């Protein structure tokens, strides 16, 4: 039987000397393992180890893969220091010179792969692998007093966490929400109201000239209220069916990652949000420098953001992803208190899901696509005194009056914004829904662009734009392809590459 590692088992692995760094290049917080050698390694080195073949190095993800008891026991018999000590003491001078990777080695991947291939094809590596796989009685020259005792046994593996199924929405829920949204458009659009008023008055006048005074009031009512109401209902019916059809579920890999994180205590699924926790401090404190509240894109499963959220949490950021089920929509903010919603999620993240109370020094907010509207509006309306950083993925428009009464974010003192879009994003760049002036309006209402007499370390607000070359609209998450409300562009980079670039830019901005 196999299952993900528990938080207690992860702590046991961390107790092994030097297991807080990659055994090959010393990169911090490694999340992969070579079971064959009982070592933990970083993502880059894990890719090289996989290329050696499973007969040489059997690679597992510490958080995403299932583990057998024998595999976990092998890891406890090993450890980074044990293998590195064995290699340093027993390798020949020629092997040490040609095969070893220096600490924080900055050579290119091909050179690193060549060195590691030569290292793990040596008789010395084969001998260690066979000894570790047997009864583990050889010290191999490594420190026998290490807390990585060869006789240490693994704790029993738990049952795998099963995510509860989210309730499915009905078509009626989509119709009702869309109808409210379309009514808000009618109320806010003076041109439409004026046009229908003219039609209504003209129709009533025509009925009056015909001498049929009985139908004058009826005509006025029908043309100014009845027909617009009917058309709005039909529009809501049509759009509601489209929304139901175009829900975007997360890829299985994203679901598995969240399950793995929950199993080892690094994530929680709460009623209002999913929370991704950073590692505990060296002293065991539950403390994060930055918290990041995130609103998903319209119709997108919140689980789809688990990869980027996990990468950010590994950088020390607590990530809180809003639960917008069952409709996965926040079409307008007139009937929603965004500040209250954000504060409820923060409160839940700090007190309900982390097996203890967490502390966060400062909070930031962000969103993807339509979720950007919620993030911008929350800060612009009420929260600019407490939230000073906003991160927007796939965003090309500013919230207009059909969404919320949203003041210019430029007027909020000291707010800094990061906008990350893919060069192949055909949704954020489209003017179909927001009109040809949308980019101009966006730039006027957002904080000044960084190039406009501001610097990144300035106390004044600014907007920093970053483009991921080859990335598309859906590439900041794990779902797709996206064809609604219009087809997305095709990525020319891998999904993993876009995730990495997105998380890297975000973390540098939030922690800077």
Short mmCIF file of C-alpha atoms in Angstrom, two decimals, residues 118-506:
data_model
loop_
_atom_site.label_atom_id
_atom_site.label_comp_id
_atom_site.label_asym_id
_atom_site.label_seq_id
_atom_site.Cartn_x
_atom_site.Cartn_y
_atom_site.Cartn_z
CA UNK A 118 29.22 10.15 -14.79
CA UNK A 119 28.89 10.16 -10.99
CA UNK A 120 25.98 7.76 -10.78
CA UNK A 121 27.43 5.34 -13.31
CA UNK A 122 30.48 4.72 -11.14
CA UNK A 123 30.94 1.42 -9.29
CA UNK A 124 31.00 3.44 -6.07
CA UNK A 125 27.49 4.77 -6.64
CA UNK A 126 26.23 1.32 -7.57
CA UNK A 127 27.70 -0.15 -4.38
CA UNK A 128 26.07 2.50 -2.18
CA UNK A 129 22.73 2.04 -3.90
CA UNK A 130 22.82 -1.71 -3.33
CA UNK A 131 23.90 -1.34 0.31
CA UNK A 132 21.14 1.14 1.03
CA UNK A 133 18.56 -1.12 -0.60
CA UNK A 134 19.65 -4.11 1.50
CA UNK A 135 19.78 -4.15 5.29
CA UNK A 136 21.67 -0.89 5.50
CA UNK A 137 24.45 -2.18 7.75
CA UNK A 138 27.35 -0.42 6.07
CA UNK A 139 28.46 2.92 7.40
CA UNK A 140 30.38 3.56 4.20
CA UNK A 141 32.55 6.04 6.03
CA UNK A 142 29.63 8.32 6.92
CA UNK A 143 28.90 9.49 10.44
CA UNK A 144 27.44 6.52 12.34
CA UNK A 145 26.22 8.77 15.13
CA UNK A 146 23.89 10.61 12.76
CA UNK A 147 20.23 10.79 13.66
CA UNK A 148 19.58 9.00 10.36
CA UNK A 149 19.78 5.63 12.07
CA UNK A 150 19.80 2.66 9.68
CA UNK A 151 17.41 0.88 12.04
CA UNK A 152 14.96 3.75 12.23
CA UNK A 153 11.50 2.62 11.12
CA UNK A 154 8.81 4.56 9.35
CA UNK A 155 5.51 5.48 10.87
CA UNK A 156 2.44 3.95 9.30
CA UNK A 157 1.25 5.67 6.14
CA UNK A 158 -2.16 7.36 6.30
CA UNK A 159 -5.12 7.04 4.02
CA UNK A 160 -5.03 9.50 1.18
CA UNK A 161 -7.06 12.68 1.63
CA UNK A 162 -10.14 12.79 -0.57
CA UNK A 163 -11.33 16.24 -1.59
CA UNK A 164 -15.07 16.65 -1.04
CA UNK A 165 -17.05 17.23 -4.19
CA UNK A 166 -18.15 20.84 -4.65
CA UNK A 167 -21.89 21.26 -5.20
CA UNK A 168 -22.79 21.58 -8.86
CA UNK A 169 -24.68 24.73 -9.81
CA UNK A 170 -27.97 24.70 -11.62
CA UNK A 171 -28.67 26.53 -14.86
CA UNK A 172 -31.16 28.63 -12.91
CA UNK A 173 -28.37 29.90 -10.62
CA UNK A 174 -26.40 31.06 -13.64
CA UNK A 175 -29.50 32.64 -15.18
CA UNK A 176 -30.33 34.52 -11.99
CA UNK A 177 -26.78 35.82 -11.50
CA UNK A 178 -26.51 36.80 -15.15
CA UNK A 179 -29.91 38.51 -15.05
CA UNK A 180 -28.80 40.63 -12.08
CA UNK A 181 -25.63 41.51 -13.97
CA UNK A 182 -27.52 42.52 -17.13
CA UNK A 183 -29.94 44.62 -15.09
CA UNK A 184 -26.97 46.45 -13.58
CA UNK A 185 -25.76 47.17 -17.12
CA UNK A 186 -29.16 48.59 -18.00
CA UNK A 187 -29.23 50.75 -14.89
CA UNK A 188 -25.75 52.09 -15.51
CA UNK A 189 -26.09 52.61 -19.26
CA UNK A 190 -27.65 56.03 -19.87
CA UNK A 191 -27.69 55.47 -23.64
CA UNK A 192 -29.76 52.30 -23.37
CA UNK A 193 -32.17 53.85 -20.88
CA UNK A 194 -32.59 56.91 -23.09
CA UNK A 195 -33.17 54.77 -26.20
CA UNK A 196 -35.87 52.70 -24.52
CA UNK A 197 -37.48 55.83 -23.11
CA UNK A 198 -37.66 57.36 -26.59
CA UNK A 199 -39.15 54.14 -27.99
CA UNK A 200 -41.69 53.96 -25.15
CA UNK A 201 -42.79 57.59 -25.44
CA UNK A 202 -42.91 57.35 -29.23
CA UNK A 203 -45.07 54.24 -29.10
CA UNK A 204 -47.45 55.81 -26.60
CA UNK A 205 -47.68 58.97 -28.77
CA UNK A 206 -48.43 56.86 -31.83
CA UNK A 207 -51.21 54.99 -29.98
CA UNK A 208 -52.61 58.30 -28.77
CA UNK A 209 -52.73 59.78 -32.32
CA UNK A 210 -54.64 56.75 -33.48
CA UNK A 211 -57.26 57.78 -30.97
CA UNK A 212 -56.91 54.61 -28.94
CA UNK A 213 -56.41 56.22 -25.55
CA UNK A 214 -57.07 52.89 -23.86
CA UNK A 215 -53.76 51.47 -25.03
CA UNK A 216 -51.61 54.55 -24.51
CA UNK A 217 -50.51 53.59 -20.99
CA UNK A 218 -50.17 49.95 -21.97
CA UNK A 219 -47.91 50.83 -24.88
CA UNK A 220 -45.79 53.07 -22.70
CA UNK A 221 -45.41 50.32 -20.09
CA UNK A 222 -44.68 47.60 -22.63
CA UNK A 223 -42.10 49.50 -24.61
CA UNK A 224 -40.26 51.07 -21.64
CA UNK A 225 -40.36 48.12 -19.25
CA UNK A 226 -41.87 44.96 -20.68
CA UNK A 227 -39.77 44.51 -23.79
CA UNK A 228 -36.42 45.42 -22.13
CA UNK A 229 -37.30 43.04 -19.28
CA UNK A 230 -38.14 40.26 -21.74
CA UNK A 231 -34.94 40.76 -23.74
CA UNK A 232 -32.87 40.82 -20.56
CA UNK A 233 -34.47 37.55 -19.44
CA UNK A 234 -33.71 35.94 -22.80
CA UNK A 235 -30.15 37.20 -22.68
CA UNK A 236 -29.67 35.80 -19.18
CA UNK A 237 -31.11 32.47 -20.30
CA UNK A 238 -28.69 32.27 -23.23
CA UNK A 239 -25.60 33.40 -21.28
CA UNK A 240 -26.46 31.19 -18.30
CA UNK A 241 -26.46 28.11 -20.54
CA UNK A 242 -23.10 29.15 -22.03
CA UNK A 243 -21.59 29.64 -18.58
CA UNK A 244 -22.79 26.23 -17.41
CA UNK A 245 -21.24 24.67 -20.49
CA UNK A 246 -17.90 26.47 -20.16
CA UNK A 247 -17.01 25.73 -16.53
CA UNK A 248 -13.28 25.06 -16.25
CA UNK A 249 -12.28 22.17 -13.99
CA UNK A 250 -8.73 21.80 -12.71
CA UNK A 251 -6.37 19.26 -14.25
CA UNK A 252 -5.90 16.07 -12.26
CA UNK A 253 -2.29 17.00 -11.54
CA UNK A 254 -3.47 20.17 -9.76
CA UNK A 255 -5.95 18.19 -7.68
CA UNK A 256 -3.29 15.64 -6.75
CA UNK A 257 -0.93 18.40 -5.71
CA UNK A 258 -3.53 19.97 -3.41
CA UNK A 259 -4.35 16.56 -1.92
CA UNK A 260 -0.66 15.97 -1.26
CA UNK A 261 -0.26 19.35 0.40
CA UNK A 262 -3.31 18.80 2.60
CA UNK A 263 -2.04 15.35 3.58
CA UNK A 264 1.30 16.70 4.79
CA UNK A 265 -0.23 19.70 6.56
CA UNK A 266 0.85 22.34 4.05
CA UNK A 267 -2.66 23.22 2.84
CA UNK A 268 -6.27 23.26 4.01
CA UNK A 269 -9.60 23.30 2.21
CA UNK A 270 -11.91 25.55 4.22
CA UNK A 271 -15.46 26.67 3.59
CA UNK A 272 -14.50 30.10 2.26
CA UNK A 273 -11.08 29.41 0.77
CA UNK A 274 -8.17 27.08 0.14
CA UNK A 275 -5.05 27.95 2.15
CA UNK A 276 -1.46 27.08 1.20
CA UNK A 277 0.87 27.39 4.19
CA UNK A 278 4.59 28.24 4.05
CA UNK A 279 7.07 25.98 5.87
CA UNK A 280 7.36 26.41 9.60
CA UNK A 281 10.31 28.50 10.75
CA UNK A 282 13.43 26.80 12.07
CA UNK A 283 12.08 27.29 15.58
CA UNK A 284 8.69 25.85 14.66
CA UNK A 285 6.85 29.20 14.51
CA UNK A 286 3.80 29.57 12.26
CA UNK A 287 4.74 32.90 10.75
CA UNK A 288 4.75 34.37 7.25
CA UNK A 289 6.10 37.68 6.05
CA UNK A 290 3.39 38.02 3.38
CA UNK A 291 -0.15 36.74 2.93
CA UNK A 292 -1.74 36.73 -0.54
CA UNK A 293 -5.53 36.63 -1.03
CA UNK A 294 -6.41 35.52 -4.56
CA UNK A 295 -9.65 35.59 -6.57
CA UNK A 296 -9.94 32.96 -9.36
CA UNK A 297 -11.01 33.79 -12.89
CA UNK A 298 -14.64 33.45 -13.94
CA UNK A 299 -15.84 29.82 -14.12
CA UNK A 300 -12.39 28.48 -13.11
CA UNK A 301 -12.05 25.80 -10.42
CA UNK A 302 -10.01 27.26 -7.53
CA UNK A 303 -7.95 24.04 -7.41
CA UNK A 304 -6.48 24.95 -10.80
CA UNK A 305 -4.23 27.50 -9.06
CA UNK A 306 -2.58 24.93 -6.77
CA UNK A 307 0.72 24.80 -8.69
CA UNK A 308 1.43 28.52 -8.54
CA UNK A 309 0.05 28.73 -4.98
CA UNK A 310 2.34 25.90 -3.90
CA UNK A 311 5.39 27.54 -5.44
CA UNK A 312 4.54 30.81 -3.68
CA UNK A 313 4.03 29.05 -0.35
CA UNK A 314 7.42 27.40 -0.73
CA UNK A 315 8.86 30.92 -0.98
CA UNK A 316 7.35 31.72 2.44
CA UNK A 317 4.05 33.29 1.31
CA UNK A 318 0.69 32.22 2.73
CA UNK A 319 -1.70 31.94 -0.22
CA UNK A 320 -5.47 32.14 0.28
CA UNK A 321 -7.56 31.22 -2.79
CA UNK A 322 -11.21 32.31 -2.66
CA UNK A 323 -13.98 29.72 -2.94
CA UNK A 324 -16.52 31.03 -5.46
CA UNK A 325 -18.47 27.79 -5.80
CA UNK A 326 -20.93 26.78 -6.99
CA UNK A 327 -21.15 29.25 -9.88
CA UNK A 328 -17.47 30.30 -9.80
CA UNK A 329 -18.59 33.82 -10.61
CA UNK A 330 -18.39 37.26 -9.07
CA UNK A 331 -20.08 39.16 -11.88
CA UNK A 332 -20.57 42.40 -9.97
CA UNK A 333 -19.75 43.75 -6.54
CA UNK A 334 -22.84 45.86 -5.89
CA UNK A 335 -24.49 43.20 -3.74
CA UNK A 336 -21.30 41.89 -2.13
CA UNK A 337 -19.23 43.41 0.63
CA UNK A 338 -15.77 42.62 -0.74
CA UNK A 339 -13.97 43.91 2.34
CA UNK A 340 -15.99 41.59 4.56
CA UNK A 341 -15.35 38.66 2.21
CA UNK A 342 -11.59 39.27 2.18
CA UNK A 343 -11.42 39.70 5.97
CA UNK A 344 -13.38 36.49 6.51
CA UNK A 345 -10.92 34.56 4.35
CA UNK A 346 -7.95 36.05 6.18
CA UNK A 347 -9.47 35.20 9.53
CA UNK A 348 -10.16 31.62 8.46
CA UNK A 349 -6.63 31.19 7.11
CA UNK A 350 -5.02 32.43 10.32
CA UNK A 351 -7.15 30.55 12.82
CA UNK A 352 -9.00 27.59 11.33
CA UNK A 353 -6.87 25.44 9.08
CA UNK A 354 -3.22 25.51 10.06
CA UNK A 355 -3.16 23.29 13.14
CA UNK A 356 -2.41 26.38 15.21
CA UNK A 357 -2.59 30.15 14.95
CA UNK A 358 -0.55 31.78 12.20
CA UNK A 359 0.96 35.26 12.09
CA UNK A 360 1.28 37.26 8.87
CA UNK A 361 3.18 40.55 8.76
CA UNK A 362 1.41 42.10 5.76
CA UNK A 363 -1.36 41.19 3.36
CA UNK A 364 -1.63 41.58 -0.40
CA UNK A 365 -4.37 40.72 -2.87
CA UNK A 366 -4.67 39.53 -6.44
CA UNK A 367 -6.77 37.81 -9.04
CA UNK A 368 -6.93 36.23 -12.45
CA UNK A 369 -9.01 37.59 -15.33
CA UNK A 370 -12.40 38.63 -13.87
CA UNK A 371 -10.99 37.94 -10.41
CA UNK A 372 -8.77 40.98 -11.00
CA UNK A 373 -11.88 43.15 -10.80
CA UNK A 374 -12.60 41.89 -7.28
CA UNK A 375 -9.01 42.50 -6.18
CA UNK A 376 -8.88 46.03 -7.62
CA UNK A 377 -12.30 46.97 -6.27
CA UNK A 378 -11.61 45.70 -2.76
CA UNK A 379 -8.50 47.87 -2.46
CA UNK A 380 -9.81 50.92 -4.31
CA UNK A 381 -13.04 51.05 -2.30
CA UNK A 382 -12.00 50.38 1.29
CA UNK A 383 -8.77 48.46 1.88
CA UNK A 384 -5.96 50.68 0.56
CA UNK A 385 -4.88 51.58 4.09
CA UNK A 386 -4.08 47.94 4.92
CA UNK A 387 -3.33 46.32 1.55
CA UNK A 388 -0.57 47.98 -0.44
CA UNK A 389 0.23 45.39 -3.12
CA UNK A 390 -2.02 44.06 -5.88
CA UNK A 391 -1.10 41.28 -8.33
CA UNK A 392 -3.14 40.81 -11.51
CA UNK A 393 -2.89 37.84 -13.92
CA UNK A 394 -4.43 38.09 -17.40
CA UNK A 395 -5.85 41.55 -16.79
CA UNK A 396 -6.51 44.11 -19.50
CA UNK A 397 -9.42 46.22 -18.26
CA UNK A 398 -10.39 48.30 -15.23
CA UNK A 399 -13.68 47.57 -13.40
CA UNK A 400 -16.40 49.78 -14.87
CA UNK A 401 -19.74 50.88 -13.44
CA UNK A 402 -21.42 47.62 -14.53
CA UNK A 403 -19.21 45.76 -12.04
CA UNK A 404 -18.84 48.16 -9.13
CA UNK A 405 -18.55 51.75 -8.07
CA UNK A 406 -14.78 51.49 -8.20
CA UNK A 407 -12.66 54.64 -7.65
CA UNK A 408 -9.33 54.94 -9.48
CA UNK A 409 -6.67 52.85 -7.78
CA UNK A 410 -4.29 55.66 -8.71
CA UNK A 411 -5.94 57.75 -5.99
CA UNK A 412 -5.10 55.20 -3.28
CA UNK A 413 -1.89 56.32 -1.61
CA UNK A 414 1.12 54.04 -1.92
CA UNK A 415 -0.56 51.09 -3.66
CA UNK A 416 1.74 49.11 -5.93
CA UNK A 417 0.45 46.79 -8.64
CA UNK A 418 2.03 44.00 -10.67
CA UNK A 419 0.32 43.04 -13.94
CA UNK A 420 1.43 39.74 -15.52
CA UNK A 421 0.09 38.87 -18.96
CA UNK A 422 1.15 36.29 -21.53
CA UNK A 423 2.22 37.39 -24.98
CA UNK A 424 -0.25 34.87 -26.45
CA UNK A 425 -3.16 36.01 -24.27
CA UNK A 426 -5.99 36.82 -26.69
CA UNK A 427 -8.59 37.34 -23.94
CA UNK A 428 -6.96 40.10 -21.90
CA UNK A 429 -6.07 41.99 -25.08
CA UNK A 430 -9.51 41.69 -26.69
CA UNK A 431 -11.64 44.83 -26.95
CA UNK A 432 -14.84 42.88 -27.64
CA UNK A 433 -16.24 43.16 -24.10
CA UNK A 434 -14.62 46.32 -22.73
CA UNK A 435 -14.34 48.50 -25.81
CA UNK A 436 -11.43 50.04 -27.75
CA UNK A 437 -10.61 52.54 -24.99
CA UNK A 438 -10.08 49.90 -22.30
CA UNK A 439 -6.28 50.05 -22.23
CA UNK A 440 -6.30 53.84 -22.02
CA UNK A 441 -8.85 53.76 -19.18
CA UNK A 442 -6.87 51.03 -17.41
CA UNK A 443 -3.65 53.05 -17.53
CA UNK A 444 -5.40 56.22 -16.37
CA UNK A 445 -7.01 54.58 -13.33
CA UNK A 446 -4.20 52.27 -12.23
CA UNK A 447 -1.17 53.67 -10.36
CA UNK A 448 1.40 55.27 -12.69
CA UNK A 449 3.55 52.92 -14.74
CA UNK A 450 6.91 52.30 -13.13
CA UNK A 451 8.64 54.19 -15.92
CA UNK A 452 6.70 57.34 -15.07
CA UNK A 453 9.19 58.98 -12.69
CA UNK A 454 8.96 56.20 -10.11
CA UNK A 455 11.34 53.51 -8.91
CA UNK A 456 10.65 50.03 -7.57
CA UNK A 457 11.73 51.01 -4.06
CA UNK A 458 9.62 54.15 -4.03
CA UNK A 459 7.03 54.71 -1.31
CA UNK A 460 4.73 56.05 -3.99
CA UNK A 461 2.33 53.80 -5.81
CA UNK A 462 3.18 52.37 -9.23
CA UNK A 463 2.15 49.72 -11.74
CA UNK A 464 4.74 47.23 -12.95
CA UNK A 465 3.90 45.37 -16.16
CA UNK A 466 5.50 42.03 -16.99
CA UNK A 467 4.92 39.93 -20.09
CA UNK A 468 5.60 36.19 -20.16
CA UNK A 469 6.81 35.47 -23.67
CA UNK A 470 4.85 32.53 -25.07
CA UNK A 471 2.34 32.43 -22.20
CA UNK A 472 -1.42 32.61 -22.61
CA UNK A 473 -4.49 33.53 -20.52
CA UNK A 474 -5.07 30.14 -18.91
CA UNK A 475 -1.40 29.40 -18.34
CA UNK A 476 -1.21 30.88 -14.84
CA UNK A 477 -3.37 27.95 -13.71
CA UNK A 478 -3.98 24.30 -14.64
CA UNK A 479 -7.10 24.11 -16.79
CA UNK A 480 -8.14 24.61 -20.36
CA UNK A 481 -8.18 25.08 -23.22
CA UNK A 482 -10.26 28.22 -22.72
CA UNK A 483 -12.71 29.18 -25.45
CA UNK A 484 -15.18 31.38 -23.52
CA UNK A 485 -15.93 34.27 -23.73
CA UNK A 486 -13.55 33.98 -26.69
CA UNK A 487 -10.76 31.58 -27.71
CA UNK A 488 -7.47 31.94 -25.86
CA UNK A 489 -4.15 32.02 -27.68
CA UNK A 490 -1.93 28.94 -27.93
CA UNK A 491 1.05 28.77 -25.56
CA UNK A 492 4.47 28.36 -27.12
CA UNK A 493 6.04 27.46 -23.76
CA UNK A 494 5.15 24.60 -21.44
CA UNK A 495 2.54 25.01 -18.72
CA UNK A 496 5.22 24.30 -16.12
CA UNK A 497 7.41 27.08 -17.53
CA UNK A 498 4.57 29.60 -17.33
CA UNK A 499 3.78 28.52 -13.76
CA UNK A 500 7.41 28.98 -12.74
CA UNK A 501 7.71 32.41 -14.34
CA UNK A 502 4.41 33.54 -12.86
CA UNK A 503 5.31 32.42 -9.34
CA UNK A 504 8.83 33.85 -9.61
CA UNK A 505 7.64 37.31 -10.68
CA UNK A 506 4.90 37.29 -8.06
#
